[in-house]
Amino acid sequence: MNAKKSKNTEFSLKKSPRREKPLVENSGKKSTKIAFILGIFGILGGVGLIVAGFLLPQKTMGSVVFPETNTKNPADNIYSNLTGLPLAEASQVTAPAYCIQTPNGMDGARPQAGLNEAGVVFEAIAEAGITRFAAIYQNPTSAIIGPIRSLRLYYLEWDTPFDCTIVHAGGAPDALQAVSHGYKDLTENYTYMYRGTNGARRWNNLFTTSAYLAGMNSDRGYGGSNIKGFTRMTPDESLKSLVDSLVEEKLVIYESSTGKTSSLVAKVPEIAVNFGGIANFNVRYNYDSASNTYLRSYASGASHDIYACPEGDLGEKNPEDNCVLKQLAPSVVVAMIVSERRASDNYHEDITTIGTGDAYIFQNGIAIKGTWQKASAAEQIKFFDESGVEVALAPGQTFVEAVPQYGSVEY
C-alpha cells in the first residue's frame, strides 16, 4: 500500500501487505465454507481452553506467562500504577520511582544497562537527530543502571505525572531551571553515582545502582511516589484482548482468501519508527507471538541489546564485566506524533508535550490508530481510538516513541 500523508502534517503511514498464503485455499465455494466452519470451531475450541485457563492461578498462552492474580476475589488484586502488572504487596504501589535520563548515542552509550527493568520508556530526539530515553523505574533491583546523561524540558514534562526523582547529569538551561522548583532531583553526584572504567564508553560512563538510588531516597527523605500511570487493562482483560485478536486474524485471512475486503483488525508483524533524522536512530519492532512482546532492533537490523544485570549490590562495576546481553522486548509500543522544532540555540530540540496529536498503539499484535492528549505537565497522557474511546494499554513494559511531524511510522 502506498504511503498516506495526514492532512495536517508530513507524517506518513504505511501498512504491510497481507500474507500471501491464505489459511483456507479457495478451491470452491462448498469446500471453502466447510473449511471455514471447521476453522471457526477450532478457534472456538481453542478459545474455550484459554478461557478455562482463567480458572488457574497462572495463565499461559504458548510461552506467554501472566503473573498470578487472585481469581477468587479479583478486588483483592494489587496492580502497579506504572506497568499494570500484579504486585506482591500493597507497599510496592507507592515505592519510590526514578526517572533516569539515558543516552542512546553511538559514542559509547550502547549497550545500556538495566533498561529492561524500566516500566515506561520515552524516546525522543535530544539533539542533532540523536535519540535519548527517559526511563521510569519503580522497585528496581538491577545492580547497574545507566549510563546517565543530561535533561531536556520535554522529558521533564513527560516525567512529572510519575512523581519520580529526576536522575540526570546536568541539562539544557530551561530544564535545569524547571527541575529546581518542586521536583525531587538528583543530578550528577558521586555519592550516588560513579564513573565506569571502560574507556570505550568515553563520556557515557556515568552509572548508578538500585542500592545507591534507595540510599539517596532515604538520605534525602523523599519518601514514596504517587504515580499517575497510563490507563491499563488488567492481565485478564489483556489476555481476552489477545484471544479476540487471534480470532479476528483468522477471519481476516478467510476474507482475504475469498476475495472479500476485510474491515476486521489484522495482526501487525513489524513496526518501523523513523525519527526523520539520522538513520542509525530509527528503530524496528517485530511482534513475537510466543511471548506477546515486540522485539526491538535498530534500522540496521541489529537487535537493541542491553545489559541485564544481577540483583543486589555489586559495588561500582562495569556492566560489560558483570551483566549479560539481552534484547529489549516491550509489551506495548506507542508512537506519538509531536510538534518538534530546533531550539533557539540551533542545537537542542523543542517538543510540544501539552495538547494533542495522532497516536498509534501497538499491543497484543494489533495496531490501534487514534490520538494522544495531555492536559498539563502534571496530568498523564491519555490515548483514544478514532471513535474517541479511551484506549487502555496492556500491562508490561511500554515504549513511547515521540515521532516528529516530519518522521513516519510504518507497519
mmCIF file of N, CA and C in Angstrom, residues 114-196:
data_model
loop_
_atom_site.group_PDB
_atom_site.id
_atom_site.type_symbol
_atom_site.label_atom_id
_atom_site.label_comp_id
_atom_site.label_asym_id
_atom_site.label_seq_id
_atom_site.Cartn_x
_atom_site.Cartn_y
_atom_site.Cartn_z
ATOM 1 N N GLY A 114 20.464 -2.220 32.514
ATOM 2 C CA GLY A 114 19.282 -2.193 33.368
ATOM 3 C C GLY A 114 18.032 -1.666 32.719
ATOM 4 N N LEU A 115 18.089 -1.275 31.446
ATOM 5 C CA LEU A 115 16.932 -0.652 30.797
ATOM 6 C C LEU A 115 15.744 -1.616 30.704
ATOM 7 N N ASN A 116 16.012 -2.911 30.757
ATOM 8 C CA ASN A 116 14.938 -3.902 30.732
ATOM 9 C C ASN A 116 14.026 -3.809 31.948
ATOM 10 N N GLU A 117 14.495 -3.178 33.036
ATOM 11 C CA GLU A 117 13.690 -3.070 34.252
ATOM 12 C C GLU A 117 12.796 -1.844 34.268
ATOM 13 N N ALA A 118 12.976 -0.917 33.349
ATOM 14 C CA ALA A 118 12.153 0.291 33.322
ATOM 15 C C ALA A 118 10.725 -0.072 32.929
ATOM 16 N N GLY A 119 9.738 0.440 33.680
ATOM 17 C CA GLY A 119 8.347 0.133 33.370
ATOM 18 C C GLY A 119 7.833 0.899 32.174
ATOM 19 N N VAL A 120 8.267 2.160 32.039
ATOM 20 C CA VAL A 120 7.894 3.014 30.907
ATOM 21 C C VAL A 120 9.155 3.698 30.407
ATOM 22 N N VAL A 121 9.312 3.750 29.080
ATOM 23 C CA VAL A 121 10.472 4.404 28.474
ATOM 24 C C VAL A 121 9.985 5.363 27.389
ATOM 25 N N PHE A 122 10.301 6.657 27.547
ATOM 26 C CA PHE A 122 10.037 7.631 26.489
ATOM 27 C C PHE A 122 11.300 7.771 25.649
ATOM 28 N N GLU A 123 11.137 7.783 24.328
ATOM 29 C CA GLU A 123 12.265 8.007 23.426
ATOM 30 C C GLU A 123 11.964 9.214 22.551
ATOM 31 N N ALA A 124 12.914 10.139 22.487
ATOM 32 C CA ALA A 124 12.759 11.335 21.657
ATOM 33 C C ALA A 124 14.138 11.826 21.259
ATOM 34 N N ILE A 125 14.178 12.703 20.265
ATOM 35 C CA ILE A 125 15.447 13.290 19.842
ATOM 36 C C ILE A 125 15.919 14.274 20.912
ATOM 37 N N ALA A 126 17.182 14.136 21.313
ATOM 38 C CA ALA A 126 17.771 15.058 22.291
ATOM 39 C C ALA A 126 18.496 16.207 21.604
ATOM 40 N N GLU A 127 19.266 15.881 20.574
ATOM 41 C CA GLU A 127 19.938 16.896 19.773
ATOM 42 C C GLU A 127 20.538 16.244 18.541
ATOM 43 N N ALA A 128 20.639 16.998 17.473
ATOM 44 C CA ALA A 128 21.325 16.582 16.243
ATOM 45 C C ALA A 128 20.843 15.236 15.722
ATOM 46 N N GLY A 129 19.556 14.948 15.894
ATOM 47 C CA GLY A 129 18.993 13.703 15.385
ATOM 48 C C GLY A 129 19.244 12.493 16.269
ATOM 49 N N ILE A 130 19.928 12.672 17.407
ATOM 50 C CA ILE A 130 20.278 11.568 18.304
ATOM 51 C C ILE A 130 19.186 11.413 19.357
ATOM 52 N N THR A 131 18.666 10.203 19.523
ATOM 53 C CA THR A 131 17.593 9.988 20.489
ATOM 54 C C THR A 131 18.151 9.720 21.887
ATOM 55 N N ARG A 132 17.291 9.938 22.866
ATOM 56 C CA ARG A 132 17.628 9.718 24.273
ATOM 57 C C ARG A 132 16.385 9.174 24.964
ATOM 58 N N PHE A 133 16.580 8.479 26.073
ATOM 59 C CA PHE A 133 15.475 7.868 26.799
ATOM 60 C C PHE A 133 15.230 8.569 28.135
ATOM 61 N N ALA A 134 13.966 8.699 28.494
ATOM 62 C CA ALA A 134 13.565 8.972 29.871
ATOM 63 C C ALA A 134 12.956 7.673 30.366
ATOM 64 N N ALA A 135 13.701 6.949 31.189
ATOM 65 C CA ALA A 135 13.306 5.614 31.624
ATOM 66 C C ALA A 135 12.806 5.678 33.063
ATOM 67 N N ILE A 136 11.574 5.199 33.284
ATOM 68 C CA ILE A 136 10.952 5.290 34.602
ATOM 69 C C ILE A 136 10.998 3.924 35.287
ATOM 70 N N TYR A 137 11.608 3.911 36.473
ATOM 71 C CA TYR A 137 11.780 2.690 37.257
ATOM 72 C C TYR A 137 11.001 2.804 38.565
ATOM 73 N N GLN A 138 10.465 1.681 39.010
ATOM 74 C CA GLN A 138 9.919 1.572 40.360
ATOM 75 C C GLN A 138 10.240 0.174 40.867
ATOM 76 N N ASN A 139 10.659 0.060 42.106
ATOM 77 C CA ASN A 139 11.115 -1.209 42.679
ATOM 78 C C ASN A 139 12.246 -1.832 41.856
ATOM 79 N N PRO A 140 13.242 -1.049 41.414
ATOM 80 C CA PRO A 140 14.329 -1.652 40.623
ATOM 81 C C PRO A 140 15.207 -2.539 41.504
ATOM 82 N N THR A 141 15.802 -3.546 40.871
ATOM 83 C CA THR A 141 16.723 -4.446 41.582
ATOM 84 C C THR A 141 18.071 -4.533 40.895
ATOM 85 N N SER A 142 18.201 -3.943 39.702
ATOM 86 C CA SER A 142 19.419 -4.081 38.912
ATOM 87 C C SER A 142 20.632 -3.505 39.639
ATOM 88 N N ALA A 143 21.740 -4.266 39.610
ATOM 89 C CA ALA A 143 22.964 -3.819 40.263
ATOM 90 C C ALA A 143 23.624 -2.657 39.529
ATOM 91 N N ILE A 144 23.300 -2.475 38.243
ATOM 92 C CA ILE A 144 23.869 -1.377 37.454
ATOM 93 C C ILE A 144 22.759 -0.789 36.587
ATOM 94 N N ILE A 145 22.639 0.548 36.569
ATOM 95 C CA ILE A 145 21.654 1.246 35.742
ATOM 96 C C ILE A 145 22.333 2.437 35.083
ATOM 97 N N GLY A 146 22.155 2.561 33.776
ATOM 98 C CA GLY A 146 22.727 3.715 33.086
ATOM 99 C C GLY A 146 23.108 3.390 31.649
ATOM 100 N N PRO A 147 23.911 4.228 31.030
ATOM 101 C CA PRO A 147 24.525 5.463 31.524
ATOM 102 C C PRO A 147 23.486 6.556 31.797
ATOM 103 N N ILE A 148 23.967 7.660 32.360
ATOM 104 C CA ILE A 148 23.124 8.784 32.723
ATOM 105 C C ILE A 148 23.628 10.021 31.986
ATOM 106 N N ARG A 149 22.701 10.753 31.349
ATOM 107 C CA ARG A 149 23.085 11.967 30.629
ATOM 108 C C ARG A 149 22.155 13.119 30.993
ATOM 109 N N SER A 150 22.194 14.173 30.226
ATOM 110 C CA SER A 150 21.559 15.442 30.609
ATOM 111 C C SER A 150 20.056 15.470 30.306
ATOM 112 N N LEU A 151 19.395 16.434 30.952
ATOM 113 C CA LEU A 151 17.941 16.552 30.946
ATOM 114 C C LEU A 151 17.470 17.573 29.906
ATOM 115 N N ARG A 152 16.279 17.311 29.354
ATOM 116 C CA ARG A 152 15.595 18.267 28.489
ATOM 117 C C ARG A 152 14.225 18.570 29.096
ATOM 118 N N LEU A 153 13.676 19.741 28.794
ATOM 119 C CA LEU A 153 12.418 20.167 29.394
ATOM 120 C C LEU A 153 11.275 19.217 29.028
ATOM 121 N N TYR A 154 11.226 18.743 27.789
ATOM 122 C CA TYR A 154 10.115 17.884 27.383
ATOM 123 C C TYR A 154 10.156 16.537 28.092
ATOM 124 N N TYR A 155 11.353 15.993 28.333
ATOM 125 C CA TYR A 155 11.436 14.764 29.127
ATOM 126 C C TYR A 155 10.890 15.018 30.535
ATOM 127 N N LEU A 156 11.227 16.172 31.112
ATOM 128 C CA LEU A 156 10.765 16.504 32.452
ATOM 129 C C LEU A 156 9.243 16.569 32.493
ATOM 130 N N GLU A 157 8.625 17.136 31.459
ATOM 131 C CA GLU A 157 7.169 17.241 31.427
ATOM 132 C C GLU A 157 6.504 15.876 31.256
ATOM 133 N N TRP A 158 7.146 14.956 30.541
ATOM 134 C CA TRP A 158 6.624 13.586 30.473
ATOM 135 C C TRP A 158 6.816 12.861 31.805
ATOM 136 N N ASP A 159 7.908 13.173 32.509
ATOM 137 C CA ASP A 159 8.217 12.516 33.779
ATOM 138 C C ASP A 159 7.286 12.942 34.914
ATOM 139 N N THR A 160 6.808 14.178 34.865
ATOM 140 C CA THR A 160 6.142 14.793 36.016
ATOM 141 C C THR A 160 5.019 13.940 36.624
ATOM 142 N N PRO A 161 4.087 13.369 35.840
ATOM 143 C CA PRO A 161 2.996 12.615 36.466
ATOM 144 C C PRO A 161 3.448 11.371 37.245
ATOM 145 N N PHE A 162 4.666 10.913 37.009
ATOM 146 C CA PHE A 162 5.136 9.706 37.687
ATOM 147 C C PHE A 162 5.677 10.002 39.087
ATOM 148 N N ASP A 163 5.718 11.271 39.486
ATOM 149 C CA ASP A 163 6.146 11.658 40.828
ATOM 150 C C ASP A 163 7.479 10.990 41.192
ATOM 151 N N CYS A 164 8.418 11.090 40.284
ATOM 152 C CA CYS A 164 9.688 10.376 40.427
ATOM 153 C C CYS A 164 10.829 11.333 40.762
ATOM 154 N N THR A 165 11.913 10.781 41.258
ATOM 155 C CA THR A 165 13.153 11.542 41.359
ATOM 156 C C THR A 165 13.758 11.645 39.969
ATOM 157 N N ILE A 166 14.070 12.846 39.522
ATOM 158 C CA ILE A 166 14.654 13.071 38.204
ATOM 159 C C ILE A 166 16.161 12.831 38.321
ATOM 160 N N VAL A 167 16.646 11.811 37.646
ATOM 161 C CA VAL A 167 18.053 11.418 37.732
ATOM 162 C C VAL A 167 18.730 11.790 36.419
ATOM 163 N N HIS A 168 19.742 12.670 36.484
ATOM 164 C CA HIS A 168 20.351 13.186 35.259
ATOM 165 C C HIS A 168 21.741 13.719 35.564
ATOM 166 N N ALA A 169 22.432 14.145 34.514
ATOM 167 C CA ALA A 169 23.747 14.777 34.659
ATOM 168 C C ALA A 169 23.688 16.120 33.943
ATOM 169 N N GLY A 170 23.266 17.144 34.670
ATOM 170 C CA GLY A 170 23.115 18.451 34.051
ATOM 171 C C GLY A 170 21.914 18.480 33.119
ATOM 172 N N GLY A 171 21.938 19.442 32.190
ATOM 173 C CA GLY A 171 20.831 19.535 31.254
ATOM 174 C C GLY A 171 20.778 20.876 30.554
ATOM 175 N N ALA A 172 19.789 21.020 29.676
ATOM 176 C CA ALA A 172 19.560 22.295 28.989
ATOM 177 C C ALA A 172 19.114 23.336 30.016
ATOM 178 N N PRO A 173 19.435 24.616 29.803
ATOM 179 C CA PRO A 173 19.136 25.654 30.800
ATOM 180 C C PRO A 173 17.680 25.696 31.242
ATOM 181 N N ASP A 174 16.724 25.591 30.310
ATOM 182 C CA ASP A 174 15.313 25.664 30.703
ATOM 183 C C ASP A 174 14.906 24.463 31.551
ATOM 184 N N ALA A 175 15.482 23.294 31.261
ATOM 185 C CA ALA A 175 15.183 22.098 32.048
ATOM 186 C C ALA A 175 15.748 22.216 33.457
ATOM 187 N N LEU A 176 16.968 22.721 33.578
ATOM 188 C CA LEU A 176 17.590 22.864 34.895
ATOM 189 C C LEU A 176 16.838 23.881 35.750
ATOM 190 N N GLN A 177 16.357 24.935 35.127
ATOM 191 C CA GLN A 177 15.585 25.926 35.867
ATOM 192 C C GLN A 177 14.280 25.323 36.366
ATOM 193 N N ALA A 178 13.609 24.545 35.495
ATOM 194 C CA ALA A 178 12.323 23.955 35.863
ATOM 195 C C ALA A 178 12.473 22.904 36.952
ATOM 196 N N VAL A 179 13.493 22.044 36.857
ATOM 197 C CA VAL A 179 13.638 20.936 37.805
ATOM 198 C C VAL A 179 14.049 21.425 39.185
ATOM 199 N N SER A 180 14.520 22.654 39.284
ATOM 200 C CA SER A 180 14.939 23.205 40.574
ATOM 201 C C SER A 180 13.763 23.672 41.423
ATOM 202 N N HIS A 181 12.555 23.599 40.865
ATOM 203 C CA HIS A 181 11.371 24.071 41.583
ATOM 204 C C HIS A 181 10.366 22.929 41.751
ATOM 205 N N GLY A 182 10.318 22.364 42.950
ATOM 206 C CA GLY A 182 9.259 21.409 43.280
ATOM 207 C C GLY A 182 9.485 19.981 42.858
ATOM 208 N N TYR A 183 10.640 19.653 42.340
ATOM 209 C CA TYR A 183 10.926 18.281 41.913
ATOM 210 C C TYR A 183 11.906 17.604 42.874
ATOM 211 N N LYS A 184 11.790 16.305 42.988
ATOM 212 C CA LYS A 184 12.827 15.500 43.619
ATOM 213 C C LYS A 184 13.923 15.334 42.572
ATOM 214 N N ASP A 185 15.115 15.792 42.883
ATOM 215 C CA ASP A 185 16.134 15.949 41.843
ATOM 216 C C ASP A 185 17.466 15.345 42.275
ATOM 217 N N LEU A 186 18.059 14.540 41.388
ATOM 218 C CA LEU A 186 19.398 14.003 41.609
ATOM 219 C C LEU A 186 20.207 14.219 40.342
ATOM 220 N N THR A 187 21.032 15.242 40.340
ATOM 221 C CA THR A 187 21.918 15.459 39.209
ATOM 222 C C THR A 187 23.273 14.832 39.524
ATOM 223 N N GLU A 188 24.213 14.938 38.603
ATOM 224 C CA GLU A 188 25.495 14.235 38.733
ATOM 225 C C GLU A 188 26.046 14.342 40.153
ATOM 226 N N ASN A 189 26.257 13.188 40.780
ATOM 227 C CA ASN A 189 26.576 13.148 42.200
ATOM 228 C C ASN A 189 27.361 11.873 42.471
ATOM 229 N N TYR A 190 28.584 11.992 43.006
ATOM 230 C CA TYR A 190 29.447 10.817 43.152
ATOM 231 C C TYR A 190 29.276 10.109 44.494
ATOM 232 N N THR A 191 28.258 10.514 45.242
ATOM 233 C CA THR A 191 27.836 9.699 46.384
ATOM 234 C C THR A 191 26.874 8.617 45.910
ATOM 235 N N TYR A 192 26.039 8.971 44.937
ATOM 236 C CA TYR A 192 25.012 8.047 44.461
ATOM 237 C C TYR A 192 25.211 7.642 43.000
ATOM 238 N N MET A 193 26.295 8.040 42.400
ATOM 239 C CA MET A 193 26.660 7.667 41.037
ATOM 240 C C MET A 193 28.153 7.396 40.984
ATOM 241 N N TYR A 194 28.592 6.791 39.897
ATOM 242 C CA TYR A 194 30.029 6.529 39.736
ATOM 243 C C TYR A 194 30.370 6.467 38.251
ATOM 244 N N ARG A 195 31.643 6.649 37.957
ATOM 245 C CA ARG A 195 32.145 6.556 36.590
ATOM 246 C C ARG A 195 32.733 5.163 36.360
ATOM 247 N N GLY A 196 32.252 4.498 35.311
ATOM 248 C CA GLY A 196 32.823 3.208 34.938
ATOM 249 C C GLY A 196 34.217 3.398 34.366
#
